[in-house]
Structures are given as C-alpha cells and as structure tokens.
CSV table of C-alpha atoms in Angstrom, one decimal:
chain,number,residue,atom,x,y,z
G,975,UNK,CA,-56.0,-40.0,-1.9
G,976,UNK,CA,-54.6,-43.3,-2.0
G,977,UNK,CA,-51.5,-42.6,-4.8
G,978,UNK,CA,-50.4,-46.0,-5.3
G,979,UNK,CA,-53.9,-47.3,-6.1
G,980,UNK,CA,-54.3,-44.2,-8.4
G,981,UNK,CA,-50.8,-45.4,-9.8
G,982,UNK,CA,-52.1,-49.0,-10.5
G,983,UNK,CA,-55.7,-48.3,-11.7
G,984,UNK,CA,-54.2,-48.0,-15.3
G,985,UNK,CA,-55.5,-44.1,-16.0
G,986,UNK,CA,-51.9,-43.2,-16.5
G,987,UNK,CA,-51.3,-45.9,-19.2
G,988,UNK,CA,-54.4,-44.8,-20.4
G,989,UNK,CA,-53.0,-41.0,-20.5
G,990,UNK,CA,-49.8,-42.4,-22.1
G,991,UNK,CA,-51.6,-44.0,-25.0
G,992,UNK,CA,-53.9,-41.0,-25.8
G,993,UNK,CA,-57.2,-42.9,-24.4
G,994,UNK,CA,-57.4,-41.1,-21.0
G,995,UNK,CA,-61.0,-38.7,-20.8
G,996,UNK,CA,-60.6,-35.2,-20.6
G,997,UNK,CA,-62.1,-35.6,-17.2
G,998,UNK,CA,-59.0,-38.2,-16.2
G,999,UNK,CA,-56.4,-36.2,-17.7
G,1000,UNK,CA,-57.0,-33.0,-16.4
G,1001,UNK,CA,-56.9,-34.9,-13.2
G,1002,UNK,CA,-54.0,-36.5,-13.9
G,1003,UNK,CA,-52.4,-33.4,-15.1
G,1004,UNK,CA,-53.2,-31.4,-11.4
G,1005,UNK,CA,-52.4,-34.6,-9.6
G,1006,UNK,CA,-48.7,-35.1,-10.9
G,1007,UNK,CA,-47.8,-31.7,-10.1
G,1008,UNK,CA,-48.6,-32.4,-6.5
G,1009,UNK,CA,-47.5,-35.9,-6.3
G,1010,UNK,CA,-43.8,-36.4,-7.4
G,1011,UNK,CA,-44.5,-40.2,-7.2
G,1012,UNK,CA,-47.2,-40.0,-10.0
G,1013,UNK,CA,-44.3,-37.9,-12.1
G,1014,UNK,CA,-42.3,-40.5,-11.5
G,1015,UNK,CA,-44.4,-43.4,-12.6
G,1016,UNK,CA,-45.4,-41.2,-15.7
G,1017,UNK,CA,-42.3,-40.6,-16.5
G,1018,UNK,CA,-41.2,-44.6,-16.2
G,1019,UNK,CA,-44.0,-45.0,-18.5
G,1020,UNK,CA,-43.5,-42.8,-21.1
G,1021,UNK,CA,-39.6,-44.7,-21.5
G,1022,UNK,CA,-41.2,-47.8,-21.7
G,1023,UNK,CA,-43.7,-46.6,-24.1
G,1024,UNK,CA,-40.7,-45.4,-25.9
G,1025,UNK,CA,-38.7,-48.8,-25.6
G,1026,UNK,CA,-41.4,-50.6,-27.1
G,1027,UNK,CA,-41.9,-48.5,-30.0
G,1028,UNK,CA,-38.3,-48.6,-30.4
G,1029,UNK,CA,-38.7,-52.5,-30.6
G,1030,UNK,CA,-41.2,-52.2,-33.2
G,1031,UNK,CA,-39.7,-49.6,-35.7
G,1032,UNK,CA,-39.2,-49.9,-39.4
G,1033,UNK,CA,-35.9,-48.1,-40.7
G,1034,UNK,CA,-37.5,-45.4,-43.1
G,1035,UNK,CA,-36.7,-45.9,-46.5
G,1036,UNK,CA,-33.6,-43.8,-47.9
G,1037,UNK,CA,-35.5,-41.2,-50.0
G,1038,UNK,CA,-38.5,-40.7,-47.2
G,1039,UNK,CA,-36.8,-37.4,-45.9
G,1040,UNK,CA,-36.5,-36.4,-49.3
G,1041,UNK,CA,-40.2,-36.9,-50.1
G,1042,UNK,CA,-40.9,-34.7,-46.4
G,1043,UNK,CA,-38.9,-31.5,-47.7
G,1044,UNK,CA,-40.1,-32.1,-51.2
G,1045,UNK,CA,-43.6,-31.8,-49.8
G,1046,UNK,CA,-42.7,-29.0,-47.3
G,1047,UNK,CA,-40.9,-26.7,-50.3
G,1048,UNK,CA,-43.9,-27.5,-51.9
G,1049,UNK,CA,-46.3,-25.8,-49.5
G,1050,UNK,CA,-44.1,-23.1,-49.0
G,1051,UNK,CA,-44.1,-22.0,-53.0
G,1052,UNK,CA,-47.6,-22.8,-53.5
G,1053,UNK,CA,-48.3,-20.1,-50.8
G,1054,UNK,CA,-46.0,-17.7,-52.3
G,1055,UNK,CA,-47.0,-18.3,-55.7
G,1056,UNK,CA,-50.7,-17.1,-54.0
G,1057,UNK,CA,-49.7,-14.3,-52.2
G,1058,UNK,CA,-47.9,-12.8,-55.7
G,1059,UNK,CA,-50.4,-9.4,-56.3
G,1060,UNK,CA,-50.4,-10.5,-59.5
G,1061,UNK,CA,-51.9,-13.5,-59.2
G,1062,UNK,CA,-55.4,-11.4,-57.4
G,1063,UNK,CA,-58.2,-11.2,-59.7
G,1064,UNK,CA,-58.9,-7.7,-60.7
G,1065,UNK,CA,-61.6,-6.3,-59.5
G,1066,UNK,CA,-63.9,-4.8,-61.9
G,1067,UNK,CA,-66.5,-3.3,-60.1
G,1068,UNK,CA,-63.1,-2.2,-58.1
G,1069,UNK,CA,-65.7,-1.6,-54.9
G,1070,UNK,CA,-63.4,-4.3,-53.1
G,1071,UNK,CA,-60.1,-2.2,-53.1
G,1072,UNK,CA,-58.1,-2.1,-49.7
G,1073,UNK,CA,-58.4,1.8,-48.6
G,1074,UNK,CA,-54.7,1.8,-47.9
G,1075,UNK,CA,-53.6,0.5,-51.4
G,1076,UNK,CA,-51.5,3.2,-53.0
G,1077,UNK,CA,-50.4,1.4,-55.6
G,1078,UNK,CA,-51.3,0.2,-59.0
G,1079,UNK,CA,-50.9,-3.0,-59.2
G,1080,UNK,CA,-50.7,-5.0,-63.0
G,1081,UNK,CA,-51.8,-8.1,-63.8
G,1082,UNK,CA,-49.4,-9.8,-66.1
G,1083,UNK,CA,-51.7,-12.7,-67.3
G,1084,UNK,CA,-54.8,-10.2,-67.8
G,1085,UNK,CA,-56.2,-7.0,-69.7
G,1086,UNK,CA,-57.1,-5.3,-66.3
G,1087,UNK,CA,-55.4,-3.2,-64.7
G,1088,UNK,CA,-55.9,-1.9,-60.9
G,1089,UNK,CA,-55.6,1.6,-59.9
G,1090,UNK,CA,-55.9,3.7,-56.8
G,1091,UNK,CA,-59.4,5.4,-56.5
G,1092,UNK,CA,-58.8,8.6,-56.9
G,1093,UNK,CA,-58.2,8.6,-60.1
G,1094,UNK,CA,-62.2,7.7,-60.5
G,1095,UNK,CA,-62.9,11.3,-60.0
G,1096,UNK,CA,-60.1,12.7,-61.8
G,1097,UNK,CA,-61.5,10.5,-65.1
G,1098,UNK,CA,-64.8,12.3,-64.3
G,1099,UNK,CA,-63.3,16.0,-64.1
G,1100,UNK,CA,-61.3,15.0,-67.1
G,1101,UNK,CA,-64.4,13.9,-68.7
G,1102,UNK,CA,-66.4,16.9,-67.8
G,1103,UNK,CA,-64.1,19.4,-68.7
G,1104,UNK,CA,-63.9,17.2,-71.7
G,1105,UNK,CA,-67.3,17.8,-72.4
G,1106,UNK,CA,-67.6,21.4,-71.9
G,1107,UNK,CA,-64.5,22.3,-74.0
G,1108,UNK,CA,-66.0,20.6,-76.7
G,1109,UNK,CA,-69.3,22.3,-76.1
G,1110,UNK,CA,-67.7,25.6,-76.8
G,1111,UNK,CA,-65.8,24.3,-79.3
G,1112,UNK,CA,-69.0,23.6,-81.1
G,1113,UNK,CA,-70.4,26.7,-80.3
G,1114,UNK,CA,-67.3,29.1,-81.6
G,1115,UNK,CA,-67.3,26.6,-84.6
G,1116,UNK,CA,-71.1,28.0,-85.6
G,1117,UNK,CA,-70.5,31.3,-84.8
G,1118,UNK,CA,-67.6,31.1,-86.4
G,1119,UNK,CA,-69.4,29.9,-89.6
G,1120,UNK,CA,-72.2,32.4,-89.6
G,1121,UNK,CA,-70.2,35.7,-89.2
G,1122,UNK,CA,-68.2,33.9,-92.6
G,1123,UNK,CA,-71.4,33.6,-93.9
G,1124,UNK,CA,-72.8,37.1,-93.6
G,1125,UNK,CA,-69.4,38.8,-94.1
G,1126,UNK,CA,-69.9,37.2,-97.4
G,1127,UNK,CA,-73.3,38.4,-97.8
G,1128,UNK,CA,-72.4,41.9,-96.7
G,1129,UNK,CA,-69.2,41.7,-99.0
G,1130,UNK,CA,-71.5,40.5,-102.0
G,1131,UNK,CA,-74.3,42.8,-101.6
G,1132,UNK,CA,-70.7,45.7,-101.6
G,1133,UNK,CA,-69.7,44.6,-104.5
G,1134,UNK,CA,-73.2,45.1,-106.0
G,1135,UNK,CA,-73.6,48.2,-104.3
G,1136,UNK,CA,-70.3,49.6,-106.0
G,1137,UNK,CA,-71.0,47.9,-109.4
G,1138,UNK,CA,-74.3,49.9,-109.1
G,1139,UNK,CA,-72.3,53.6,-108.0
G,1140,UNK,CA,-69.8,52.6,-111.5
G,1141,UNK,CA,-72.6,52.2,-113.7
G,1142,UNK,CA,-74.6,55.3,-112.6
G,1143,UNK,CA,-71.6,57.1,-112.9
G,1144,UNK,CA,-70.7,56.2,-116.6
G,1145,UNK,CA,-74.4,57.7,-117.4
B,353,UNK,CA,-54.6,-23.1,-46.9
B,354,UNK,CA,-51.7,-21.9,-45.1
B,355,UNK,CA,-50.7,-18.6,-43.9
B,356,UNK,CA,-48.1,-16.8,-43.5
B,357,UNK,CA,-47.0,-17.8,-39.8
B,358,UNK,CA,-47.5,-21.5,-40.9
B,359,UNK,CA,-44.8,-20.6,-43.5
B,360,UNK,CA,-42.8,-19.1,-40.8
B,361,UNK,CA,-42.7,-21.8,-38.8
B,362,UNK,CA,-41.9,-24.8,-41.7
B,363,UNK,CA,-38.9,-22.7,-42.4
B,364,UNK,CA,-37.6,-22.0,-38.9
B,365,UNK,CA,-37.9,-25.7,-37.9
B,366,UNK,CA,-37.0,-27.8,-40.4
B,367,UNK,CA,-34.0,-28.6,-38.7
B,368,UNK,CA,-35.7,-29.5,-35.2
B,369,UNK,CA,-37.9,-31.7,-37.7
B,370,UNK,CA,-35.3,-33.2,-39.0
B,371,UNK,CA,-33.9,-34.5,-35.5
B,372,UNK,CA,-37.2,-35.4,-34.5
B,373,UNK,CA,-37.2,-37.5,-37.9
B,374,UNK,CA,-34.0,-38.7,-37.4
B,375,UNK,CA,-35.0,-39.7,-33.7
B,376,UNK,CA,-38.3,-41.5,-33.7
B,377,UNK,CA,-39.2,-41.7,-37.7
B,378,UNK,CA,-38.3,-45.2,-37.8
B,379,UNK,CA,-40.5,-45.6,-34.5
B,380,UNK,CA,-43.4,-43.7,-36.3
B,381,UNK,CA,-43.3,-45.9,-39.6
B,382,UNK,CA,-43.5,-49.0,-37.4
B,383,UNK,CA,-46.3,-48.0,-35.5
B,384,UNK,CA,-47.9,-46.5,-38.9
B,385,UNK,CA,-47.7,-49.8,-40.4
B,386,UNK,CA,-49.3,-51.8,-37.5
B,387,UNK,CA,-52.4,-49.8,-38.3
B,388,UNK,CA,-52.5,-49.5,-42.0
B,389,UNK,CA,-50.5,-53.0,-42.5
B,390,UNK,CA,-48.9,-51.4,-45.8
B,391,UNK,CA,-45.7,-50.1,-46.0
B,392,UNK,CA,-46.3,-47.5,-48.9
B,393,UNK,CA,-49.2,-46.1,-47.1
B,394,UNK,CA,-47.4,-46.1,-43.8
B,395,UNK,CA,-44.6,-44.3,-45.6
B,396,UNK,CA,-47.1,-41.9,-47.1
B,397,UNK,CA,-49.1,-41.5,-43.7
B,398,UNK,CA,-45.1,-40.6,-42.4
B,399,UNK,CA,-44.6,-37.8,-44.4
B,400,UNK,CA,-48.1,-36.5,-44.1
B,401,UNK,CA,-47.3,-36.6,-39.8
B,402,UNK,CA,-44.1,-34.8,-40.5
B,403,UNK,CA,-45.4,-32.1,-42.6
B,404,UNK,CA,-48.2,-31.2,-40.6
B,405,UNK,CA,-45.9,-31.1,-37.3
B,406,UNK,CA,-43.9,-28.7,-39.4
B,407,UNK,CA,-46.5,-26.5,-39.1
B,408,UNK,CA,-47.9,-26.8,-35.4
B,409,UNK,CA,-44.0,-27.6,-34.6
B,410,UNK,CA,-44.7,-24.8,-31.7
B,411,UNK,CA,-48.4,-26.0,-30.1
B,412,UNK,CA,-46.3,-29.1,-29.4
B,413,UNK,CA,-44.9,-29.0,-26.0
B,414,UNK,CA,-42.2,-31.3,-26.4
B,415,UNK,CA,-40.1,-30.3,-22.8
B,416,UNK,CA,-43.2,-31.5,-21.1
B,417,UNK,CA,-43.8,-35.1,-21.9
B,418,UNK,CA,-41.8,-37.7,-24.0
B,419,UNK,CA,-41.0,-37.0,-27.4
B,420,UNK,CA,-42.5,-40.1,-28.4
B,421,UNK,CA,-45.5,-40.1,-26.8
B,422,UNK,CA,-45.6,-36.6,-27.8
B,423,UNK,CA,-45.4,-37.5,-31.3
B,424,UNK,CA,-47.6,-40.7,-31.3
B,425,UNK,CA,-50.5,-38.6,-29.9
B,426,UNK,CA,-50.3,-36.1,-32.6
B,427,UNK,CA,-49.5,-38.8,-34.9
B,428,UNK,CA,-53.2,-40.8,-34.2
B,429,UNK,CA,-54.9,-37.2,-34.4
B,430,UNK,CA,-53.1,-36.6,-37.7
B,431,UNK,CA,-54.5,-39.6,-39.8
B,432,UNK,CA,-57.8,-39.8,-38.0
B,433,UNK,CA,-59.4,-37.8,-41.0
B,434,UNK,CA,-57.5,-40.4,-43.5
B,435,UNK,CA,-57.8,-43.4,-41.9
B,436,UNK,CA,-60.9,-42.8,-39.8
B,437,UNK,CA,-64.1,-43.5,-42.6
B,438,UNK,CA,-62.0,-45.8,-45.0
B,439,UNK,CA,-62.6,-49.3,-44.5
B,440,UNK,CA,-59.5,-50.0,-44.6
B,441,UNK,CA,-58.4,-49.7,-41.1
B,442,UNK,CA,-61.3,-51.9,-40.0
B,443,UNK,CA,-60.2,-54.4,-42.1
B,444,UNK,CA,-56.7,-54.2,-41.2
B,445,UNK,CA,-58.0,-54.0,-37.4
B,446,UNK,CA,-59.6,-57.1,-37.7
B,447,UNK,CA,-56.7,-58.6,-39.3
B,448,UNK,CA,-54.5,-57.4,-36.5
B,449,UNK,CA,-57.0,-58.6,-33.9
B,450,UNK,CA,-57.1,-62.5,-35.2
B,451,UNK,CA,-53.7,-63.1,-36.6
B,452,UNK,CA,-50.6,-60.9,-36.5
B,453,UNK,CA,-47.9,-61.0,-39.2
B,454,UNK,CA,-46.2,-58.5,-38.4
B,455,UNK,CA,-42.5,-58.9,-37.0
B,456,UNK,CA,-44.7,-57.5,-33.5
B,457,UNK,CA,-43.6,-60.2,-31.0
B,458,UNK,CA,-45.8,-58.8,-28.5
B,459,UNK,CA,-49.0,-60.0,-29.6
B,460,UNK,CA,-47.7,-63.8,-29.1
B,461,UNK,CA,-47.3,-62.7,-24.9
B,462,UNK,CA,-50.8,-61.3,-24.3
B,463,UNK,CA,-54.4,-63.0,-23.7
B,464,UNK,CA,-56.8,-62.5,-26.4
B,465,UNK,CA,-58.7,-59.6,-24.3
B,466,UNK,CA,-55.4,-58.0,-23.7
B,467,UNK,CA,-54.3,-58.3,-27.3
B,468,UNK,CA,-57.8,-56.5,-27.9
B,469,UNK,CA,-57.7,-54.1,-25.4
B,470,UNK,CA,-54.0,-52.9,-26.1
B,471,UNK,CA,-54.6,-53.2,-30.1
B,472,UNK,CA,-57.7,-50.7,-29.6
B,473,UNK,CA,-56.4,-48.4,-27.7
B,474,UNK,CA,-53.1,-47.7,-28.9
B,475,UNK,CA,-53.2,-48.5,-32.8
B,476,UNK,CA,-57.2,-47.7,-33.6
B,477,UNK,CA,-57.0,-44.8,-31.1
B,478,UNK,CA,-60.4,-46.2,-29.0
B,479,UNK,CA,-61.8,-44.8,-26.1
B,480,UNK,CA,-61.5,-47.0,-22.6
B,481,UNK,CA,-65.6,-46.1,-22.5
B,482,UNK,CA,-66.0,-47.8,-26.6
B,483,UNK,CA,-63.5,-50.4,-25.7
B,484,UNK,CA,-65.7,-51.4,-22.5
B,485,UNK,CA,-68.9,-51.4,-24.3
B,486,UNK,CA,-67.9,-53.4,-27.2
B,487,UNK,CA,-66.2,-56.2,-24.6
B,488,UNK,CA,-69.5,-55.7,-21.9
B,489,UNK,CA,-66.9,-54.5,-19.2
B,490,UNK,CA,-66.3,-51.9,-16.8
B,491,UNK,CA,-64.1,-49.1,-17.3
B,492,UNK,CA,-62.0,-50.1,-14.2
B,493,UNK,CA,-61.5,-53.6,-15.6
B,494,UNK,CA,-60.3,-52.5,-19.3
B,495,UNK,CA,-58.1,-50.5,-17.7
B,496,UNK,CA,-56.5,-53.1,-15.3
B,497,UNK,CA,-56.4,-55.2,-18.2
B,498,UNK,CA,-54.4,-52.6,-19.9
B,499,UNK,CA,-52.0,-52.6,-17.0
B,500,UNK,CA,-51.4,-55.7,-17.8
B,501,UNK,CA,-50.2,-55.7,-20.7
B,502,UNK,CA,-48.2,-53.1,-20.3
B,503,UNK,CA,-46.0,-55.2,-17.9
B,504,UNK,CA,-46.0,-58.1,-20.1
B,505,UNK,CA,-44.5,-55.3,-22.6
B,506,UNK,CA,-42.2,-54.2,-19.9
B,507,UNK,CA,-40.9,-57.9,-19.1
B,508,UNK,CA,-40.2,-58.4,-22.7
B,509,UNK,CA,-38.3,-55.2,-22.9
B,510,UNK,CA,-36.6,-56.2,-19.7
B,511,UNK,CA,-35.3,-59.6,-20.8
C-alpha cells in the first residue's frame, strides 16, 4: 500500500472531522497501528484541528459553569428523589412485591401501607380462628340461655310442687 | 431516566469535567455557535454537551485521540436529536453557506466548493457520500477538496 497517497487522499481529515464511513475508519484505525507515519499524520491533524478551533472560540459566559453543575445536581436529586421507597406506588393487588423484601415499607403521602406477605396468611388464620371462636361463642351463648330457661321452668314447676305438698298438708 | 451508575459517574467526574470545561469550553461554544448562529442556544447546546459527557465521561477514550476532536465528535452526536429536524439549522446552514458574519476568518480564504465542503462536513455533521451527491462529485474529489482546505486552515494558523 502506497502510505503517502493514503495520507493525501483526505480519509484522515475525513476521520478527524467525524465524516469518515465505518468502512474507512475501521481501516484507518488497523492501518495507523501498523504505519507509524499515518499516526503521525493523524496526530498533526488532530493539533491543527485543535488550533483552529482554538482560533474560533467564544469565552463562555461567567455563570455557564454554574448553569452545568446546576443542571448536573439537578439530575442527581431528581434520581434520588425517585429511588426514595416512599415515593413507589403501593401496590394493591400487592402481587408485584419483590420476594426478598422483608420490610414494610410506609408511604408518607398515602393511606396504603406495604407489608411482607406472610402476614396474608396470618390475617386468614387470624380470621378463621376468628370465626370459629365466635361460632362457639354463639353456641355456648344458646345453650347457655336454654339450661337458664328450663332451670327456671323446673324451679317454677318446684315451687308449685311444694305449694301443692303445704296445702295438702294443712288439710 | 438515569440510573444509578450514571449517578456514579456525574459525581466521580465532575472534576475531570471541569478541566475539560476549562480546556476546550470556549472552543465548544465557538464551534456551537457556527452551527446554531445564536449565542443563547449555543450556550444552552454547551451545557447540554457537558452534562451528557458527565454521564458517558468513561465510554470516552480520551488517551487515544485529541481531546478536542474527542469532544467535537461527541459534541455533533449530542445535538443531532436537537438540532437535527428543526429548521433551524438549515436556515442557519444556508446562512453560513452564502454569507458569513461570524468573527470566522476562514471562510474569506476558501473557494465556494471548499467553503461548502468544509461547512458540511464539520459544522452540519454531513456524510462525504451526501456531500458528493448534492455537489454531483465523487467521493475521491470531495475529499481532495477537503484536503484543501484543511491546508489553507493550516497556512492561516501558520502565519
């Protein structure tokens, strides 16, 4: 390969300025590894590139650095203001929990409140039970109320019974 | 939206950021401005460029190239999406292509076709192959052409 027509066929100004093909600048790449000269010329290039756009620069106003960080602060609070578990929506169907969550996490700004899922099925055996206490509550309650009931019969139809034994007696 | 190594990465080099600002910002806002030909929007365009190279600070392989050609390349891919539907850059690229009044002194040195040539490639980010087709040449010629006024550019420097 002839280098110094490669050099003056204008790919590497075209590499310089961003215009070269993927084609010419994966060539160029390979070629100015093996050919110090073509390092050489990129390299003269890349000062004049650098010479010019010195020429051609506009002091930045004072406060641009200012408006950079302002900006850059920006994007980093934004993000942490995001990744605050607070700010997740609570789930309400709560089939999207992480597995690993252990926690319970509250959300300050809503009524919901996220908890691990084990505590599903301790609501449900805490319901059941629940359920069945008050079943035999109920039941006690009317057996309860119907031995009152015929203790009262059976005390009533006593009393007779001895009213009756008092009378017969007196005859 | 940004994630967490993006975040990393603003933090850990806004000091390399800041020299690469203090190095070639004043280079970047001139070359800004010769494609928008508005200094707010230039300045707005700068800090855009900066922030984003915040964040791919590290895909940037600054040991192996020029800084500034480094930074120019990212620089046109950066405000591609911006400037790259609006109007405005055609306008301005017209503008630029028939009469320059800008403090650019290079412009004055080159042939129309050069001016062209140089203009496209390097400000409105063309392709040699889109540059030929709009002027009816070859590839080889654009590209000679664009040697040319490279040297011119050199000259100037030179003297």
């Amino acid at each position: 390969m002839k280098i110094n027509e490669y050099i003056e066929s204008g790919v590497l100004e075209a590499y310089v300025l961003g215009s070269a093909s993927e084609k010419e600048t994966r060539e160029l790449l390979y070629l100015k590894v093996k050919y110090p000269q073509i390092q050489e010329a990129l390299q003269h290039l890349e000062i004049d590139m650098e010479r010019i756009a010195e020429q051609m620069a506009i002091i930045p106003p004072a406060g641009t650095w200012s408006k950079i960080e302002a900006e850059l602060n920006e994007l980093v609070e934004r993000r942490d203001f995001e990744s605050t578990p607070i700010r997740r929506a609570p789930n309400r169907r709560g089939g999207n929990h992480r597995k690993s969550s252990q926690f319970i996490e509250v959300d300050a700004s809503s009524s919901h409140m996220r908890v691990h899922k084990i505590w599903r099925w301790l609501f449900i055996g805490v319901f059941i039970l629940g359920k069945i206490f008050l079943g035999f509550a109920i039941y006690f309650y009317l057996e309860n109320r119907q031995l009152k009931e015929e203790m009262k019969k059976i005390k009533t139809q006593l009393e007779k019974y001895e009213r009756q034994h008092d009378q017969s007696k007196f005859k | 939206m940004l994630n967490t190594e993006s975040l990393v990465l603003i933090e850990k080099n806004r000091a390399s950021v800041r020299i690469i600002y203090d190095r070639y910002g004043g280079m970047l806002l001139g070359y800004l401005f010769e494609i928008v030909k508005d200094r707010n929007k230039a300045e707005e365009y700068l800090v855009k460029i900066f922030c984003d190279i915040s964040q791919h600070f590290d895909e940037l392989n600054w040991n192996d190239s020029s800084g500034w050609c480094q930074l120019q390349r990212f620089a046109k891919n950066s405000i591609k999406p911006l400037t790259g539907t609006s109007s405005l850059i055609k306008n301005t690229e017209r503008q630029s292509l028939l009469n320059s009044d800008s403090d650019n002194k290079y412009p004055d040195h080159f042939s129309q076709e050069q001016h062209h040539i140089f203009y496209g490639i390097y400000y409105y980010g063309k392709s040699i192959e889109k540059i030929s087709k709009e002027l009816n040449r070859t590839e080889e010629s654009i590209l000679k052409t664009l040697k040319e006024a490279f040297s011119i550019m050199r000259n100037i420097c030179e003297n």
